[in-house]
Short mmCIF file of C-alpha atoms and ligand atoms in Angstrom, two decimals:
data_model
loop_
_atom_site.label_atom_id
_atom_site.label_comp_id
_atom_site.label_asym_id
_atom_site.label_seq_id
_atom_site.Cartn_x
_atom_site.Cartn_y
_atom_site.Cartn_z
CA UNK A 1 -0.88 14.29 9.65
CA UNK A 2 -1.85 13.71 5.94
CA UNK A 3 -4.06 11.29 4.87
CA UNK A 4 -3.74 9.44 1.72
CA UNK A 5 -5.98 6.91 -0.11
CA UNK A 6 -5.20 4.52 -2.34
CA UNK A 7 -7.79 2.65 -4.37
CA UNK A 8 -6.56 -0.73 -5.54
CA UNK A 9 -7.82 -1.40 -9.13
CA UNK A 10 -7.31 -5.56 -8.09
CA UNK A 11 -11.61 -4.42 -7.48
CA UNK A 12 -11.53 -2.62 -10.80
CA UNK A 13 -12.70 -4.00 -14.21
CA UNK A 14 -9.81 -5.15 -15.99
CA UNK A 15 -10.89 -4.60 -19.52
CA UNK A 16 -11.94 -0.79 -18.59
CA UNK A 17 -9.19 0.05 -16.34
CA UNK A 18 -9.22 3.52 -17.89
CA UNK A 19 -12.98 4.35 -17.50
CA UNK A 20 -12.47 2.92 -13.45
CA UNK A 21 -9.71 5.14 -13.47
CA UNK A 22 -11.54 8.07 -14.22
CA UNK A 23 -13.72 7.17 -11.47
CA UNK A 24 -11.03 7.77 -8.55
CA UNK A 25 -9.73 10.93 -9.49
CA UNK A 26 -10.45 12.12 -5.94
CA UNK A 27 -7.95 9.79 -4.91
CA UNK A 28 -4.18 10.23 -3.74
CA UNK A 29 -2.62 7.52 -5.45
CA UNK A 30 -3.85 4.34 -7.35
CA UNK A 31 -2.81 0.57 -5.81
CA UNK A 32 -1.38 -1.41 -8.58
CA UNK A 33 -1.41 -4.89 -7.32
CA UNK A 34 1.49 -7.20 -9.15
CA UNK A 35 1.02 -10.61 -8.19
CA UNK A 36 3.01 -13.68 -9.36
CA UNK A 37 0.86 -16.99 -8.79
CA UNK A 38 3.94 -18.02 -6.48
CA UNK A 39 4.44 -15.46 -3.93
CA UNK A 40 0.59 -15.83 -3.78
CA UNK A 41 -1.91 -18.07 -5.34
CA UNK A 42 -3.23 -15.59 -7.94
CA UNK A 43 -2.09 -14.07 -10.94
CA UNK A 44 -2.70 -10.36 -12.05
CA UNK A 45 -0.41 -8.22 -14.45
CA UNK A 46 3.57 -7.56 -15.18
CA UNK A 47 5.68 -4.17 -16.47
CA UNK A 48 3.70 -3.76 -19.31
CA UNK A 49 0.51 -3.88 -18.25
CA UNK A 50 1.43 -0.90 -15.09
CA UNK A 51 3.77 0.70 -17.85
CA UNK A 52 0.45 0.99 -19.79
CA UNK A 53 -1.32 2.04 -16.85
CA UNK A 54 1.10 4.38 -16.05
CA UNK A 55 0.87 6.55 -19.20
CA UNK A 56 -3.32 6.84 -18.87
CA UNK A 57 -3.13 7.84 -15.02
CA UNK A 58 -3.48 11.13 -13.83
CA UNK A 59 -2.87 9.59 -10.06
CA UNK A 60 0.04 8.66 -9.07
CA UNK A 61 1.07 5.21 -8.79
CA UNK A 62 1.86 3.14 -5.89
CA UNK A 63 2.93 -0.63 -6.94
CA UNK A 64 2.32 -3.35 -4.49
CA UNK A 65 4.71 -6.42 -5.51
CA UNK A 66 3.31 -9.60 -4.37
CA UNK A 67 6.05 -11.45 -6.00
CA UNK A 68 9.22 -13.71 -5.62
CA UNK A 69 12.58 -12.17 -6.44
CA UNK A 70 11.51 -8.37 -6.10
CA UNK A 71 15.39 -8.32 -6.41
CA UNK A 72 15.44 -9.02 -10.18
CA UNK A 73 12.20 -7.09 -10.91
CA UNK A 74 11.21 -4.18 -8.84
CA UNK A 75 14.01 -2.30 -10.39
CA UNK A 76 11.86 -2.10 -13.84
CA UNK A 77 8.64 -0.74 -11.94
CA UNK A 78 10.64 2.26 -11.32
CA UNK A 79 12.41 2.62 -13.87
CA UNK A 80 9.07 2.72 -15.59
CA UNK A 81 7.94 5.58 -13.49
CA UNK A 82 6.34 4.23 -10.87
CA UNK A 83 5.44 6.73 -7.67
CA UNK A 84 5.91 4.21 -5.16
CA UNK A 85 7.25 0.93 -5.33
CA UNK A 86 6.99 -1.54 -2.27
CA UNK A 87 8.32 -4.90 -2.48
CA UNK A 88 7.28 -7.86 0.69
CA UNK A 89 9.94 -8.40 3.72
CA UNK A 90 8.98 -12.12 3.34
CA UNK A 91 10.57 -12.45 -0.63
CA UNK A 92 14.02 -10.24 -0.20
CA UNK A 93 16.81 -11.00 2.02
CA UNK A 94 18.39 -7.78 1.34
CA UNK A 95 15.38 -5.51 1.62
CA UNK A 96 18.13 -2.62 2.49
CA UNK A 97 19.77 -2.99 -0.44
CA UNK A 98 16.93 -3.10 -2.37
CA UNK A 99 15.49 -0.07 -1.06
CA UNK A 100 17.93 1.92 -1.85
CA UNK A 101 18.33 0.75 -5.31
CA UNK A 102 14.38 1.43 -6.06
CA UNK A 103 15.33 5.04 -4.50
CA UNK A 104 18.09 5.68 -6.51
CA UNK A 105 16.14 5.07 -9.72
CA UNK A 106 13.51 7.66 -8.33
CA UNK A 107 11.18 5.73 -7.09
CA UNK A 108 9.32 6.09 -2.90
CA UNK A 109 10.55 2.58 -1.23
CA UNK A 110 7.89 0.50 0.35
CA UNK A 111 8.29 -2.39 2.28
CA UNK A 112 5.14 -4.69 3.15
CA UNK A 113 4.71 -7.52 5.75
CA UNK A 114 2.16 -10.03 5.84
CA UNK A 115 0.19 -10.25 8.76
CA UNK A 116 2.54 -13.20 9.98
CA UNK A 117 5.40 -11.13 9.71
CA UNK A 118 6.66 -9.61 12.91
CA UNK A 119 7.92 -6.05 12.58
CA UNK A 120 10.25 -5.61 15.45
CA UNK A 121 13.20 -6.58 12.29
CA UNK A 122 12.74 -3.42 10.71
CA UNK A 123 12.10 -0.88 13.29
CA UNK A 124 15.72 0.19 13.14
CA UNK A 125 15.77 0.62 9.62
CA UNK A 126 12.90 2.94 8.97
CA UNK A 127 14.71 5.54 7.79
CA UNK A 128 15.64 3.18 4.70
CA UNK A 129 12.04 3.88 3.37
CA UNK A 130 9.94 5.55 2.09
CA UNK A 131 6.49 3.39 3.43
CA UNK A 132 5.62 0.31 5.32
CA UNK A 133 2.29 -1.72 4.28
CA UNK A 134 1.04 -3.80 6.97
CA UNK A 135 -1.04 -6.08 5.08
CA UNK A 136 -4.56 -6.79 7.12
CA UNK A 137 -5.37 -9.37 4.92
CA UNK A 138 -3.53 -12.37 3.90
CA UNK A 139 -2.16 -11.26 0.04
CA UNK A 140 -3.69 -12.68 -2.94
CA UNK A 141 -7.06 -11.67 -3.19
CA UNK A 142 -9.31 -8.42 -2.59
CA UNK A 143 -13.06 -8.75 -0.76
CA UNK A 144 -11.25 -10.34 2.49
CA UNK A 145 -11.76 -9.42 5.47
CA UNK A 146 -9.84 -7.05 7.65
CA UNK A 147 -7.35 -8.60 10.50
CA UNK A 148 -7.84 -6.49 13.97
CA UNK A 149 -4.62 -8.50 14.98
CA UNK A 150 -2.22 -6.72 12.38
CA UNK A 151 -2.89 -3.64 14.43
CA UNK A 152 -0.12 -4.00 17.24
CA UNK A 153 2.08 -3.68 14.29
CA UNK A 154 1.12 -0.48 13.48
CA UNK A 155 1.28 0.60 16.68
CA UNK A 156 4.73 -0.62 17.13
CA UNK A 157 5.42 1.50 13.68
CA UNK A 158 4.07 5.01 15.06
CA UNK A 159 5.88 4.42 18.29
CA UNK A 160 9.19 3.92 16.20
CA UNK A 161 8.34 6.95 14.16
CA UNK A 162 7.13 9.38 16.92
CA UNK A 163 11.45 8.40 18.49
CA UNK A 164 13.01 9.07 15.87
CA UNK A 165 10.90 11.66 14.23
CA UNK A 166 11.06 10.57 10.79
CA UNK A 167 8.10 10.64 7.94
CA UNK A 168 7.38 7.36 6.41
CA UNK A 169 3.91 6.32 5.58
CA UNK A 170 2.16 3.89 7.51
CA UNK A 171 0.12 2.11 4.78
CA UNK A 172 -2.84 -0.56 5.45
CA UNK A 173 -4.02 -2.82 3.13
CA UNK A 174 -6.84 -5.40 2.79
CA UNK A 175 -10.12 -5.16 4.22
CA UNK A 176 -10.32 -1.15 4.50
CA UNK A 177 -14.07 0.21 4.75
CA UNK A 178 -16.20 2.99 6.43
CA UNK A 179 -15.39 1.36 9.55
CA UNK A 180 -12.00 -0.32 9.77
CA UNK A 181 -10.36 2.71 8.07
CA UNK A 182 -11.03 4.61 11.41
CA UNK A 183 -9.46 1.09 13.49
CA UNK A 184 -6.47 1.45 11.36
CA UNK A 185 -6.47 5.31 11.91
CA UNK A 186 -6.31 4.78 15.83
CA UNK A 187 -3.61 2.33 15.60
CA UNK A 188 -1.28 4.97 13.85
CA UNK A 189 -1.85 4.26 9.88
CA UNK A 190 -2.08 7.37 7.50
CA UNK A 191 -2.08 5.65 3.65
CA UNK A 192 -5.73 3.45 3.25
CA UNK A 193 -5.47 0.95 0.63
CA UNK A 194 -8.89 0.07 -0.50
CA UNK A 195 -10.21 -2.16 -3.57
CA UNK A 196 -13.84 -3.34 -3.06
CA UNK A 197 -15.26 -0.74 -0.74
CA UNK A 198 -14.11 2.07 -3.49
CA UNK A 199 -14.94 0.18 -6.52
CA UNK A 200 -18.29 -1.66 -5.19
CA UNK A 201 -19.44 1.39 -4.34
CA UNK A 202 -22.33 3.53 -7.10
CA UNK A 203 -20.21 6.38 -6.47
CA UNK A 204 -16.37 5.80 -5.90
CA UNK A 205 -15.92 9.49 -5.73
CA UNK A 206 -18.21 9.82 -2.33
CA UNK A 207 -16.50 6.74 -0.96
CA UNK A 208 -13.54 7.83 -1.04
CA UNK A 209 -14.18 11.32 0.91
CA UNK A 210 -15.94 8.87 3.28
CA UNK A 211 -12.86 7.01 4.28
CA UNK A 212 -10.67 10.00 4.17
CA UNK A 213 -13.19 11.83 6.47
CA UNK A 214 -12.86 8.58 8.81
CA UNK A 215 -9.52 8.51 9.16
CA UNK A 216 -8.99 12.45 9.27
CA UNK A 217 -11.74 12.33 12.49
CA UNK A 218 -9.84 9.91 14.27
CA UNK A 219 -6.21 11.71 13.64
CA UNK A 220 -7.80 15.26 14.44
CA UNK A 221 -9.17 13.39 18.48
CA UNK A 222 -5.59 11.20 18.31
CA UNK A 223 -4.10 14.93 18.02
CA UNK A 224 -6.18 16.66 20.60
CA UNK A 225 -5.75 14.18 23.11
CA UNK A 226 -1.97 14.47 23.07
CA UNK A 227 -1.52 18.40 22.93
C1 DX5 B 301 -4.67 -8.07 -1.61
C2 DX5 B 301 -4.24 -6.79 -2.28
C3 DX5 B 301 -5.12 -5.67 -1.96
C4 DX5 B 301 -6.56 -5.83 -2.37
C5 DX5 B 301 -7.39 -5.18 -1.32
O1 DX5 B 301 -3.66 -8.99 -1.64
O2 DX5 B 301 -2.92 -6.45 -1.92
O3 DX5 B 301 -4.59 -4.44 -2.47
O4 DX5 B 301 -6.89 -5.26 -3.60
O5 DX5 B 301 -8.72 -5.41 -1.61
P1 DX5 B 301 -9.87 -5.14 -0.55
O6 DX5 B 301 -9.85 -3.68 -0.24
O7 DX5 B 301 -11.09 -5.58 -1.29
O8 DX5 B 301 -9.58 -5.98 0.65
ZN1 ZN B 302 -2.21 -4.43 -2.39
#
């Protein structure tokens, strides 16, 4: 199973997004945090800040909307290129429709939950996307620390996946370091969002082989103890 990281420049410096940019280049896929001030009590950047973003990025990039009516806006993240585009359960009540709309346009559809939300809804509907975040923090801020209690969720997820065989990322988000990357590995995850343990670190670059190394050691003993 592939692992994928994706640093969240919410731990970056904002006025040298580039340069911290150039810093993660051994990453999968960069975590573009949109937040709103009303779907959560902080404020970060709209489309023309990620369109901006977009065009200086050699990584692709995976927008995490922490905002009310993702109806009305999600639409424009992917029609401004984004990779990824995944919009919260809590803020839609057509996350279906929605979905496919942002897949239409070209765009991988992601659907997060935060840690309050139960996932049993969705476990039908899988096929409708593209990734699930379980968020292991509450949303709003980076530096938090990670929820062990989010992880029956995941669970849940890879059970749901391993039935009906399909491939949609299992993406965790909020807390991720050396060591809960390899508790979120165990419970099924395979996409590792991380802010402050990539971007606090002297050398981003080493971190993030760390975590992937985590998670891949858990996978390769998950894998051996089932074959
Ligand atoms: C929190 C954001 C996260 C945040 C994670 O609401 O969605 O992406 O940047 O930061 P850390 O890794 O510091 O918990
Ligand atoms: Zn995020």
């Amino acid at each position: 199973m592939s692992i994928r990281i994706s640093p969240s420049i919410l731990a970056a410096d904002f006025v040298n997004i580039e340069r911290d940019l150039g810093r993660i280049a051994a990453a999968d896929l960069v975590h573009v945090d949109v937040m709103d001030n009303h779907f959560v009590p902080n404020l970060t950047f709209g489309p023309q800040m990620v369109d901006r973003i977009q065009q200086v990025s050699s990584l692709p990039l995976d927008v995490h909307l922490m905002i009310d009516e993702p109806d009305r806006w999600a639409p424009g993240y992917a029609e401004l290129g984004a990779f990824s585009v995944t919009f919260h359960a809590e803020a839609t009540t057509e996350p279906v429709v929605l979905a496919r709309r942002l897949r239409d346009i070209g765009a991988r559809a992601g659907i997060a939950l935060k840690p309050g939300t139960p996932v049993e809804p969705y476990l039908d509907l899988l096929h409708e996307f593209d990734q699930v975040l379980v968020m292991t923090v509450e949303p709003g801020f980076g530096g938090q620390s990670f929820m062990p209690e989010t992880m029956p969720k995941l669970t849940l997820l890879r059970d749901a996946l391993s039935r009906s065989g399909g491939d949609v990322w299992l993406q965790v988000d909020g807390g991720i370091n050396e060591d809960t990357v390899s508790i979120a590995a165990e419970a099924g995850a395979n996409t590792f969002v991380a802010g402050s343990s990539v971007f606090s670190s002297d050398n981003p670059e080493l971190r993030i082989s760390a975590l992937r190394e985590a998670a891949a050691s858990v996978h390769s003993h998950r894998h051996a103890s089932r074959s």
